[in-house]
């Protein structure tokens, strides 16, 4: 049995090129902060929807997880189903459960969102030393209650 490729490696190999010099944690903090919302709004996504489709995309093919692993409400999942970005399907390991799978449109939306968010983030942070960016991200995380 061949081991499955690491999802992050697959993400980098299959995602259109984008410019970002910051960690995924910094990108997520940026997106959840008010600073990233205008970019998502242009793409028609909420930050909760962004979190779900990007989490599924990062998972690697076949881009699916259990709903409980996504830590989002069923309302967010329902909205993404209506938009055609995700499907619910039977859990192959547990016939009683379901998994959320990213559709082809969802993969495209996730990739567009990451590229657009990364470009906007880069514009803001460009020219600042890495340590300043790390400190700013730490402050944003504290304000968002992520570092408790």
XYZ file of N, CA, C and O in Angstrom:
592
model
N 0.834 -1.175 0.000
C 0.000 0.000 0.000
C 0.881 1.242 0.000
O 1.780 1.388 0.814
N 0.656 2.152 -0.937
C 1.433 3.384 -0.998
C 0.927 4.375 0.023
O -0.276 4.579 0.149
N 1.841 5.030 0.754
C 1.374 6.040 1.703
C 0.780 7.221 0.946
O 1.213 7.561 -0.150
N -0.220 7.812 1.557
C -0.871 8.978 0.958
C 0.064 10.181 1.046
O 0.713 10.379 2.063
N 0.168 10.985 -0.017
C 1.044 12.152 0.054
C 0.579 13.098 1.138
O -0.616 13.172 1.441
N 1.512 13.800 1.736
C 1.154 14.784 2.752
C 0.286 15.856 2.109
O 0.628 16.391 1.059
N -0.864 16.189 2.731
C -1.781 17.151 2.121
C -1.136 18.489 1.774
O -1.405 19.046 0.717
N -0.273 19.011 2.645
C 0.340 20.305 2.352
C 1.208 20.245 1.110
O 1.256 21.186 0.337
N 1.866 19.110 0.905
C 2.703 18.957 -0.287
C 1.816 18.938 -1.523
O 2.124 19.551 -2.531
N 0.694 18.203 -1.441
C -0.224 18.144 -2.565
C -0.810 19.529 -2.835
O -0.942 19.943 -3.972
N -1.154 20.242 -1.774
C -1.719 21.603 -1.912
C -0.766 22.472 -2.717
O -1.145 23.119 -3.672
N 0.495 22.477 -2.330
C 1.481 23.308 -3.030
C 1.672 22.869 -4.475
O 1.870 23.681 -5.359
N 1.614 21.568 -4.692
C 1.862 21.041 -6.036
C 0.699 21.301 -6.989
O 0.903 21.391 -8.191
N -0.521 21.427 -6.459
C -1.684 21.530 -7.339
C -2.379 22.878 -7.292
O -3.296 23.109 -8.068
N -1.978 23.762 -6.394
C -2.618 25.070 -6.292
C -1.914 26.045 -7.232
O -0.687 26.027 -7.345
N -2.690 26.920 -7.897
C -2.036 27.919 -8.739
C -1.039 28.723 -7.913
O -1.238 28.914 -6.720
N 0.030 29.191 -8.541
C 1.043 29.909 -7.775
C 0.459 31.174 -7.148
O -0.363 31.850 -7.735
N 0.885 31.442 -5.949
C 0.511 32.681 -5.278
C 1.687 33.103 -4.429
O 2.541 32.309 -4.078
N 1.705 34.358 -4.112
C 2.841 34.909 -3.390
C 2.448 35.122 -1.943
O 1.552 35.896 -1.643
N 3.078 34.419 -1.068
C 2.855 34.628 0.355
C 4.112 34.211 1.084
O 4.628 33.138 0.872
N 4.564 35.087 1.931
C 5.772 34.785 2.685
C 5.437 34.457 4.127
O 6.319 34.399 4.963
N 4.162 34.238 4.408
C 3.755 34.039 5.786
C 3.140 32.667 5.988
O 2.658 32.040 5.063
N 3.156 32.248 7.228
C 2.704 30.906 7.578
C 1.203 30.738 7.371
O 0.460 31.719 7.347
N 0.743 29.481 7.259
C -0.700 29.239 7.196
C -1.426 29.819 8.404
O -2.537 30.307 8.293
N -0.777 29.783 9.579
C -1.397 30.365 10.783
C -1.594 31.865 10.602
O -2.642 32.412 10.939
N -0.606 32.532 10.036
C -0.727 33.973 9.789
C -1.821 34.249 8.768
O -2.602 35.189 8.915
N -1.907 33.415 7.745
C -2.946 33.594 6.725
C -4.327 33.403 7.325
O -5.247 34.160 7.045
N -4.492 32.386 8.172
C -5.789 32.135 8.795
C -6.174 33.275 9.724
O -7.323 33.725 9.746
N -5.225 33.773 10.494
C -5.500 34.888 11.404
C -5.898 36.113 10.603
O -6.855 36.811 10.941
N -5.189 36.367 9.528
C -5.499 37.497 8.649
C -6.922 37.386 8.121
O -7.692 38.328 8.124
N -7.283 36.205 7.667
C -8.595 35.996 7.070
C -9.701 36.170 8.099
O -10.742 36.741 7.803
N -9.471 35.689 9.325
C -10.493 35.802 10.363
C -10.608 37.227 10.890
O -11.625 37.583 11.466
N -9.564 38.000 10.736
C -9.614 39.382 11.216
C -10.429 40.212 10.234
O -10.717 39.794 9.127
N -10.782 41.397 10.632
C -11.524 42.282 9.741
C -10.746 42.605 8.479
O -11.346 42.899 7.442
N -9.431 42.514 8.527
C -8.602 42.888 7.382
C -8.832 41.978 6.183
O -8.765 42.423 5.039
N -9.114 40.711 6.410
C -9.289 39.772 5.312
C -10.704 39.696 4.765
O -10.937 39.142 3.694
N -11.655 40.246 5.484
C -13.058 40.108 5.069
C -13.403 40.757 3.736
O -14.198 40.189 2.984
N -12.872 41.934 3.392
C -13.227 42.513 2.089
C -12.867 41.606 0.910
O -13.626 41.521 -0.059
N -11.753 40.913 1.005
C -11.341 40.000 -0.063
C -12.349 38.859 -0.167
O -12.780 38.496 -1.265
N -12.741 38.308 0.972
C -13.711 37.216 0.958
C -15.068 37.701 0.471
O -15.756 36.993 -0.264
N -15.446 38.890 0.862
C -16.723 39.447 0.419
C -16.761 39.551 -1.107
O -17.763 39.237 -1.733
N -15.655 39.981 -1.708
C -15.579 40.053 -3.173
C -15.775 38.675 -3.815
O -16.303 38.583 -4.920
N -15.352 37.638 -3.122
C -15.491 36.276 -3.626
C -16.832 35.653 -3.221
O -17.120 34.517 -3.587
N -17.621 36.396 -2.448
C -18.921 35.889 -2.016
C -18.836 34.856 -0.918
O -19.721 34.014 -0.785
N -17.784 34.903 -0.109
C -17.585 33.932 0.967
C -17.595 34.616 2.327
O -17.105 35.740 2.454
N -18.096 33.923 3.323
C -17.918 34.368 4.696
C -16.614 33.768 5.214
O -16.086 32.813 4.608
N -16.129 34.264 6.331
C -14.898 33.680 6.875
C -15.144 32.238 7.317
O -14.259 31.390 7.193
N -16.349 31.919 7.783
C -16.664 30.535 8.171
C -16.661 29.621 6.951
O -16.136 28.499 7.011
N -17.225 30.080 5.847
C -17.222 29.279 4.617
C -15.794 29.092 4.114
O -15.412 27.999 3.675
N -15.008 30.156 4.171
C -13.601 30.087 3.767
C -12.877 29.017 4.588
O -12.164 28.180 4.041
N -13.073 29.059 5.909
C -12.402 28.091 6.781
C -12.724 26.656 6.358
O -11.844 25.800 6.319
N -13.993 26.384 6.038
C -14.407 25.027 5.680
C -13.806 24.598 4.347
O -13.198 23.533 4.252
N -13.961 25.419 3.312
C -13.483 24.965 1.998
C -11.965 24.880 1.945
O -11.414 23.986 1.303
N -11.279 25.766 2.664
C -9.809 25.693 2.675
C -9.344 24.496 3.506
O -8.401 23.808 3.124
N -10.026 24.210 4.608
C -9.673 23.023 5.407
C -9.840 21.754 4.576
O -8.982 20.861 4.605
N -10.925 21.680 3.819
C -11.142 20.509 2.964
C -10.101 20.443 1.849
O -9.589 19.364 1.523
N -9.758 21.568 1.271
C -8.760 21.589 0.186
C -7.392 21.180 0.709
O -6.657 20.446 0.060
N -7.059 21.640 1.898
C -5.771 21.277 2.494
C -5.690 19.792 2.816
O -4.605 19.232 2.888
N -6.840 19.177 3.030
C -6.890 17.761 3.376
C -6.319 16.903 2.252
O -5.825 15.816 2.488
N -6.370 17.398 1.039
C -5.897 16.625 -0.103
C -7.009 15.745 -0.647
O -8.004 15.487 0.032
N -6.838 15.291 -1.876
C -7.854 14.456 -2.526
C -8.116 13.237 -1.653
O -7.175 12.672 -1.107
N -9.335 12.869 -1.474
C -10.574 13.308 -2.119
C -11.270 14.473 -1.409
O -12.469 14.667 -1.593
N -10.522 15.260 -0.649
C -11.039 16.506 -0.060
C -12.276 16.292 0.801
O -13.297 16.932 0.609
N -12.193 15.416 1.777
C -13.358 15.202 2.634
C -12.942 15.008 4.083
O -11.827 14.568 4.374
N -13.881 15.358 4.962
C -13.716 15.187 6.398
C -15.088 14.959 7.013
O -16.112 15.285 6.419
N -15.072 14.454 8.234
C -16.311 14.337 8.990
C -16.750 15.749 9.391
O -15.905 16.609 9.679
N -18.046 15.990 9.435
C -18.519 17.321 9.834
C -17.952 17.760 11.187
O -17.587 18.924 11.365
N -17.828 16.826 12.128
C -17.314 17.176 13.457
C -15.854 17.625 13.406
O -15.406 18.405 14.247
N -15.094 17.175 12.414
C -13.692 17.569 12.269
C -13.559 18.987 11.723
O -12.500 19.596 11.833
N -14.612 19.485 11.111
C -14.570 20.828 10.529
C -14.921 21.904 11.547
O -14.717 23.085 11.288
N -15.466 21.515 12.670
C -15.844 22.410 13.763
C -16.632 23.636 13.286
O -16.378 24.761 13.683
N -17.555 23.413 12.414
C -18.444 24.474 11.922
C -19.876 24.020 12.077
O -20.168 22.830 12.063
N -20.779 24.966 12.171
C -22.182 24.622 12.335
C -22.747 24.027 11.053
O -22.229 24.251 9.961
N -23.826 23.297 11.228
C -24.470 22.710 10.056
C -25.011 23.795 9.135
O -25.133 23.567 7.934
N -25.294 24.991 9.659
C -25.764 26.082 8.796
C -24.717 26.457 7.756
O -25.050 26.730 6.602
N -23.454 26.496 8.162
C -22.375 26.823 7.221
C -22.260 25.725 6.179
O -22.172 26.003 4.977
N -22.304 24.478 6.620
C -22.226 23.348 5.695
C -23.419 23.382 4.741
O -23.260 23.205 3.525
N -24.620 23.620 5.275
C -25.816 23.684 4.429
C -25.687 24.765 3.362
O -26.069 24.559 2.206
N -25.165 25.916 3.732
C -24.982 27.006 2.772
C -23.988 26.595 1.676
O -24.223 26.852 0.487
N -22.917 25.936 2.058
C -21.929 25.487 1.072
C -22.502 24.404 0.164
O -22.171 24.350 -1.027
N -23.376 23.550 0.698
C -24.053 22.544 -0.133
C -24.927 23.251 -1.155
O -24.893 22.935 -2.352
N -25.726 24.235 -0.705
C -26.607 24.971 -1.627
C -25.819 25.668 -2.727
O -26.271 25.770 -3.861
N -24.636 26.146 -2.397
C -23.809 26.858 -3.371
C -23.052 25.896 -4.288
O -22.402 26.326 -5.231
N -23.092 24.609 -3.986
C -22.422 23.617 -4.824
C -20.943 23.460 -4.521
O -20.214 22.842 -5.290
N -20.484 23.968 -3.372
C -19.066 23.866 -3.018
C -18.730 22.577 -2.279
O -17.592 22.136 -2.293
N -19.711 21.992 -1.592
C -19.491 20.730 -0.888
C -20.710 19.827 -1.082
O -21.803 20.305 -1.396
N -20.479 18.536 -0.882
C -21.543 17.532 -0.874
C -21.442 16.759 0.427
O -20.349 16.631 0.995
N -22.569 16.240 0.861
C -22.565 15.265 1.951
C -22.586 13.888 1.304
O -23.309 13.659 0.346
N -21.762 12.986 1.850
C -21.753 11.625 1.319
C -21.571 10.656 2.476
O -21.071 11.039 3.538
N -21.983 9.413 2.285
C -21.814 8.429 3.360
C -20.340 8.280 3.740
O -19.453 8.331 2.885
N -20.101 8.114 5.024
C -18.749 7.873 5.515
C -18.355 6.456 5.128
O -19.028 5.496 5.512
N -17.283 6.286 4.332
C -16.900 4.942 3.884
C -16.472 4.027 5.034
O -16.517 2.813 4.897
N -16.104 4.604 6.179
C -15.662 3.794 7.309
C -16.770 3.558 8.329
O -16.641 2.697 9.187
N -17.840 4.353 8.252
C -18.942 4.235 9.202
C -20.237 4.574 8.474
O -20.545 5.745 8.257
N -20.956 3.544 8.063
C -22.164 3.729 7.278
C -23.231 4.578 7.952
O -24.147 5.067 7.304
N -23.140 4.762 9.267
C -24.126 5.581 9.979
C -23.814 7.069 9.853
O -24.676 7.902 10.063
N -22.578 7.402 9.515
C -22.159 8.800 9.483
C -22.049 9.355 8.070
O -22.256 8.652 7.082
N -21.736 10.618 8.014
C -21.511 11.280 6.722
C -20.164 11.983 6.746
O -19.574 12.178 7.802
N -19.724 12.309 5.569
C -18.543 13.142 5.413
C -18.908 14.296 4.497
O -19.835 14.201 3.690
N -18.162 15.365 4.640
C -18.332 16.529 3.792
C -17.204 16.487 2.771
O -16.034 16.389 3.137
N -17.574 16.528 1.477
C -16.585 16.441 0.402
C -16.630 17.713 -0.430
O -17.689 18.196 -0.810
N -15.472 18.245 -0.701
C -15.335 19.422 -1.543
C -15.595 19.038 -2.996
O -15.039 18.068 -3.495
N -16.452 19.786 -3.684
C -16.735 19.534 -5.099
C -15.672 20.222 -5.957
O -14.842 20.988 -5.446
N -15.719 19.998 -7.246
C -14.783 20.677 -8.160
C -14.954 22.195 -8.055
O -13.952 22.931 -8.053
N -16.199 22.671 -7.965
C -16.421 24.111 -7.791
C -15.861 24.589 -6.459
O -15.341 25.706 -6.356
N -15.954 23.741 -5.428
C -15.399 24.089 -4.125
C -13.883 24.174 -4.141
O -13.286 25.055 -3.523
N -13.248 23.241 -4.865
C -11.782 23.283 -5.006
C -11.381 24.592 -5.674
O -10.478 25.294 -5.212
N -12.080 24.939 -6.749
C -11.778 26.175 -7.468
C -11.977 27.393 -6.557
O -11.123 28.291 -6.517
N -13.071 27.419 -5.810
C -13.345 28.542 -4.906
C -12.286 28.641 -3.816
O -11.826 29.746 -3.480
N -11.876 27.514 -3.255
C -10.846 27.514 -2.210
C -9.531 28.059 -2.749
O -8.873 28.883 -2.111
N -9.150 27.603 -3.931
C -7.896 28.061 -4.522
C -7.948 29.549 -4.850
O -6.993 30.282 -4.586
N -9.057 30.015 -5.411
C -9.199 31.443 -5.706
C -9.135 32.265 -4.426
O -8.501 33.331 -4.394
N -9.788 31.779 -3.374
C -9.807 32.511 -2.110
C -8.421 32.591 -1.485
O -8.020 33.642 -0.981
N -7.678 31.491 -1.523
C -6.329 31.500 -0.949
C -5.416 32.437 -1.740
O -4.658 33.217 -1.163
N -5.493 32.375 -3.043
C -4.656 33.242 -3.877
C -5.004 34.712 -3.633
O -4.117 35.547 -3.416
N -6.292 35.048 -3.633
C -6.713 36.446 -3.434
C -6.379 36.933 -2.030
O -5.880 38.051 -1.852
N -6.625 36.103 -1.041
C -6.331 36.480 0.340
C -4.826 36.655 0.547
O -4.381 37.599 1.202
N -4.050 35.753 -0.030
C -2.588 35.842 0.100
C -2.042 37.095 -0.567
O -1.148 37.752 -0.039
N -2.588 37.435 -1.731
C -2.132 38.645 -2.434
C -2.459 39.893 -1.618
O -1.620 40.790 -1.474
N -3.675 39.952 -1.062
C -4.056 41.114 -0.246
C -3.217 41.179 1.021
O -2.774 42.254 1.432
N -2.973 40.031 1.614
C -2.153 39.977 2.822
C -0.740 40.448 2.522
O -0.155 41.216 3.285
N -0.207 39.999 1.414
C 1.153 40.380 1.057
C 1.275 41.895 0.874
O 2.267 42.507 1.279
N 0.245 42.503 0.279
C 0.268 43.963 0.103
C 0.367 44.683 1.439
O 1.053 45.689 1.556
N -0.341 44.174 2.431
C -0.332 44.809 3.749
C 1.002 44.610 4.449
O 1.584 45.547 4.993
N 1.511 43.380 4.438
C 2.714 43.060 5.205
C 4.010 43.346 4.453
O 5.075 43.346 5.053
N 3.945 43.539 3.157
C 5.152 43.726 2.355
C 5.990 44.877 2.894
O 5.494 45.962 3.170
N 7.256 44.627 3.054
C 8.177 45.661 3.516
C 8.409 45.668 5.022
O 9.325 46.313 5.500
N 7.547 44.974 5.766
C 7.749 44.894 7.208
C 8.662 43.720 7.525
O 8.570 42.671 6.891
N 9.510 43.869 8.523
C 10.364 42.742 8.922
C 9.512 41.579 9.429
O 8.424 41.776 9.977
N 10.011 40.369 9.258
C 9.280 39.173 9.685
C 8.881 39.246 11.155
O 7.784 38.828 11.524
N 9.749 39.763 11.997
C 9.441 39.837 13.428
C 8.251 40.764 13.679
O 7.394 40.477 14.511
N 8.159 41.848 12.956
C 7.015 42.757 13.092
C 5.734 42.060 12.672
O 4.697 42.189 13.335
N 5.790 41.299 11.593
C 4.618 40.556 11.128
C 4.218 39.530 12.182
O 3.031 39.409 12.524
N 5.176 38.792 12.731
C 4.866 37.799 13.768
C 4.200 38.461 14.970
O 3.227 37.943 15.524
N 4.711 39.625 15.383
C 4.127 40.329 16.522
C 2.703 40.803 16.211
O 1.808 40.685 17.055
N 2.493 41.303 15.010
C 1.152 41.760 14.618
C 0.168 40.592 14.607
O -0.971 40.714 15.071
N 0.607 39.453 14.078
C -0.242 38.261 14.048
C -0.558 37.813 15.472
O -1.696 37.440 15.783
N 0.431 37.878 16.358
C 0.198 37.485 17.753
C -0.856 38.392 18.400
O -1.735 37.920 19.122
N -0.783 39.677 18.116
C -1.775 40.615 18.660
C -3.166 40.300 18.091
O -4.156 40.252 18.831
N -3.256 40.062 16.787
C -4.544 39.711 16.170
C -5.116 38.440 16.806
O -6.310 38.365 17.112
N -4.262 37.447 17.019
C -4.728 36.193 17.626
C -5.234 36.434 19.038
O -6.262 35.877 19.440
N -4.558 37.277 19.787
C -4.988 37.589 21.148
C -6.339 38.311 21.109
O -7.257 37.974 21.859
N -6.480 39.284 20.225
C -7.734 40.018 20.106
C -8.887 39.121 19.693
O -10.047 39.353 20.058
N -8.591 38.093 18.898
C -9.620 37.163 18.438
C -9.898 36.056 19.464
O -10.758 35.219 19.247
N -9.151 36.063 20.559
C -9.344 35.037 21.581
C -8.773 33.692 21.208
O -9.151 32.669 21.772
N -7.839 33.667 20.253
C -7.249 32.400 19.820
C -6.078 31.981 20.698
O -5.685 30.824 20.692
N -5.506 32.913 21.440
C -4.391 32.597 22.346
C -4.878 32.828 23.772
O -4.726 33.904 24.328
N -5.475 31.812 24.315
C -5.976 31.949 25.700
C -5.259 31.036 26.610
O -4.640 30.099 26.245
